[in-house]
Short mmCIF file of C-alpha atoms in Angstrom, two decimals:
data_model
loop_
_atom_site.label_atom_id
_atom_site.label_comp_id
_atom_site.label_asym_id
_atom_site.label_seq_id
_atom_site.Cartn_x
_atom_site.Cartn_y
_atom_site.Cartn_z
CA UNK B 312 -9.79 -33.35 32.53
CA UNK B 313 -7.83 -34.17 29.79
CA UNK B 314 -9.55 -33.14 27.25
CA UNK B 315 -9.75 -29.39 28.62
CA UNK B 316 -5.51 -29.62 28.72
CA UNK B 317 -5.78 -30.47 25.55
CA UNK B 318 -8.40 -27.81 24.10
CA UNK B 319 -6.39 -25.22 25.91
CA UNK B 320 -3.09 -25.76 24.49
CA UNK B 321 -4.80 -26.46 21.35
CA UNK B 322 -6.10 -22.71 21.44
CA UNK B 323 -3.38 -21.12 22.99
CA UNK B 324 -1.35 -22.31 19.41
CA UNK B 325 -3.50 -21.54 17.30
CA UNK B 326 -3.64 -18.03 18.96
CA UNK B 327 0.01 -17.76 19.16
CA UNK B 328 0.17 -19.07 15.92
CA UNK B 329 -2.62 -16.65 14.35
CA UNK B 330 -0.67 -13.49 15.78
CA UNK B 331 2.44 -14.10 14.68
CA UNK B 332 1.01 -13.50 10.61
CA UNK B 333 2.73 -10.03 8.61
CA UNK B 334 0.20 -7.96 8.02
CA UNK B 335 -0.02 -7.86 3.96
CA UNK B 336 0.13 -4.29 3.63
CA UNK B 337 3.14 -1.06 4.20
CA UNK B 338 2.62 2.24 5.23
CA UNK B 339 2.95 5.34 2.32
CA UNK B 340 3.31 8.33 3.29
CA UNK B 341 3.41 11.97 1.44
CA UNK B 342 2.72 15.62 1.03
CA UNK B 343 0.40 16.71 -1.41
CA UNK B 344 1.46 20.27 -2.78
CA UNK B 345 0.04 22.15 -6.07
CA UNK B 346 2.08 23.90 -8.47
CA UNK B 347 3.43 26.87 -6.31
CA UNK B 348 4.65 24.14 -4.04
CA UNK B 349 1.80 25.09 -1.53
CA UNK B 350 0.12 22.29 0.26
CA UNK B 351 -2.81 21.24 -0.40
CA UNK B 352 -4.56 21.15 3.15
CA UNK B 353 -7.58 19.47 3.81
CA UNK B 354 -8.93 18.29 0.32
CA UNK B 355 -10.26 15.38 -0.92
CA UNK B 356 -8.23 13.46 -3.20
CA UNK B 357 -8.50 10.29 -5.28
CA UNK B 358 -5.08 8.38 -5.43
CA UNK B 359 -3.61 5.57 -7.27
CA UNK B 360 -0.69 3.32 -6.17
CA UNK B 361 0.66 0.77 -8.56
CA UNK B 362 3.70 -1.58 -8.10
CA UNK B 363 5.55 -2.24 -11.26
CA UNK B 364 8.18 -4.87 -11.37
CA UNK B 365 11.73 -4.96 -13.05
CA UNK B 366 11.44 -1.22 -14.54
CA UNK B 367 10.08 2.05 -14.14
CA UNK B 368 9.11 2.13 -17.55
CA UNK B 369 6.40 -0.93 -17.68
CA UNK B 370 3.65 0.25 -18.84
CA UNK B 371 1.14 -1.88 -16.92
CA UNK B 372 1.73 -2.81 -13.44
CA UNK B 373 1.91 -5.97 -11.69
CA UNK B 374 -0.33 -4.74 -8.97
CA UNK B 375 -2.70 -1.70 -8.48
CA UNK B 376 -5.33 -0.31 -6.18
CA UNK B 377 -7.38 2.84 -5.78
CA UNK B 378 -8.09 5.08 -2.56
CA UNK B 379 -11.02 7.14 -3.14
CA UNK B 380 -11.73 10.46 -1.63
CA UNK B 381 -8.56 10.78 0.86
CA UNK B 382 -8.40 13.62 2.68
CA UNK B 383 -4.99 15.48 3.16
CA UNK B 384 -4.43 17.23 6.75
CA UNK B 385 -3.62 20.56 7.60
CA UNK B 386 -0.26 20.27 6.28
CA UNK B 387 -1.16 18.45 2.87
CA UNK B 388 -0.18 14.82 4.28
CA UNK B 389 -1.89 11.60 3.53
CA UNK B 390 -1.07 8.31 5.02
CA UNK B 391 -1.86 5.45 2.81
CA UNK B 392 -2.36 1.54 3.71
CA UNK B 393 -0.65 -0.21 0.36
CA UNK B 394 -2.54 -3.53 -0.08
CA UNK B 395 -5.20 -2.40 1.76
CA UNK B 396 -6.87 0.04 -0.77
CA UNK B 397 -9.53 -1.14 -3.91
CA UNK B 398 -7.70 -3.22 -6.02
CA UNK B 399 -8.36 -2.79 -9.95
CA UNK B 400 -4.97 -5.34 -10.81
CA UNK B 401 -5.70 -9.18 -11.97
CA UNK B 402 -2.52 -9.72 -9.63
CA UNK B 403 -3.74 -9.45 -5.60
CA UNK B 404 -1.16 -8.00 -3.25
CA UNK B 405 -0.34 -11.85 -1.99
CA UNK B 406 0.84 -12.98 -5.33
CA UNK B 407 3.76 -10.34 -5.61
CA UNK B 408 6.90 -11.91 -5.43
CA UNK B 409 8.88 -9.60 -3.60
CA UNK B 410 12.19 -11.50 -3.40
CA UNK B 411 12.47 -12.21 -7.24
CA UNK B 412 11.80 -8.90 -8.65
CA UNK B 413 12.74 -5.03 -8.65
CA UNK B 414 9.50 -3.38 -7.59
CA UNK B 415 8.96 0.40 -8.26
CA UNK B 416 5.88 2.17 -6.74
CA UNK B 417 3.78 4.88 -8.79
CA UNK B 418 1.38 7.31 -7.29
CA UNK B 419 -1.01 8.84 -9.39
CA UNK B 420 -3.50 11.45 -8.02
CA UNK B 421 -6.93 12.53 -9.33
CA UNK B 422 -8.92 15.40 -8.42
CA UNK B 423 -12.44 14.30 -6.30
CA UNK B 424 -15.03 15.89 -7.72
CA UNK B 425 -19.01 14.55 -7.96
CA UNK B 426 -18.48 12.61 -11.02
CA UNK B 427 -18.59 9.27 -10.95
CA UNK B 428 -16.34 7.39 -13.04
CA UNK B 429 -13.09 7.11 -14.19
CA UNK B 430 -10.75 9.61 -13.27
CA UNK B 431 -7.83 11.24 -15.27
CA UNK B 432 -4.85 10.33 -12.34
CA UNK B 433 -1.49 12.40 -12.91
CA UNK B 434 1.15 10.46 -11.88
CA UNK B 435 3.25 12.29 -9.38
CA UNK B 436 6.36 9.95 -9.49
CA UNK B 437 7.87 6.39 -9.52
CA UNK B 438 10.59 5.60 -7.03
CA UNK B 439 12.50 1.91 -6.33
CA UNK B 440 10.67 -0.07 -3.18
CA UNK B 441 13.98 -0.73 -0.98
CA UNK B 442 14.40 -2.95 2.20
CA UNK B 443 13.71 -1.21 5.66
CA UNK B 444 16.09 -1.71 8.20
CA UNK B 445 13.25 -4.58 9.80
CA UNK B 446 13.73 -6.88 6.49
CA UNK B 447 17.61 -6.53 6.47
CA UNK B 448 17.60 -7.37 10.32
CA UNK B 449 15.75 -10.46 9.33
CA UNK B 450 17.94 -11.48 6.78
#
């Protein structure tokens, strides 16, 4: 009988424990428009994110990952999972320190087409990763 107290508390904190992780990702969200400032509904799109740290200008970045063949909605929006896309960075998503450095993100988009390859990505802009209202709660 004591052994089954045991095993249960045992599993109800690792459970608890187990749940209570950050997932290792943040939502990204955007419009997708084309020169005329039109959307660009329901097309497939190939899109870069990269984190760069300490300066817009470095010219490699600390982290980066791919999302292949996204498709935009009606109005031209994407919703992207950052961490959680292909990464093509030495440095993983888990070894950015995000308390000891300025981090900038840069989007890059690339049309899809049937090639296979590597694609010609035009970045679209860099702008400074601030805290959400969650992380200064926290604080």
């Amino acid at each position: 009988m004591k052994f089954i107290q045991t095993t249960s508390i045992l599993i109800f904190l690792l459970s608890y424990f187990a749940a209570a992780q950050a997932p290792q990702v943040f939502y990204y969200q955007t419009v997708v428009r084309d020169i005329n400032w039109e959307p660009r509904a329901n097309e497939y799109l190939h899109i870069a994110v990269s984190i760069l740290e300490d300066s817009i200008s470095s010219e490699l970045p600390k982290y980066r990952e791919i999302h292949d063949s996204v498709l935009t909605n009606a109005i031209g929006l994407v919703n992207l999972a950052v961490g959680g896309g292909e990464q093509t960075s030495l440095a993983s998503f888990e070894e950015l320190e995000w308390g000891e450095h300025q981090h900038f993100l840069k989007i890059g988009i690339a049309e899809a087409s049937e090639d296979l390859g590597v694609y010609d990505y035009e970045t679209m802009g860099v702008t400074q990763l601030r805290s959400v209202p969650y992380a200064l709660y926290s604080n």
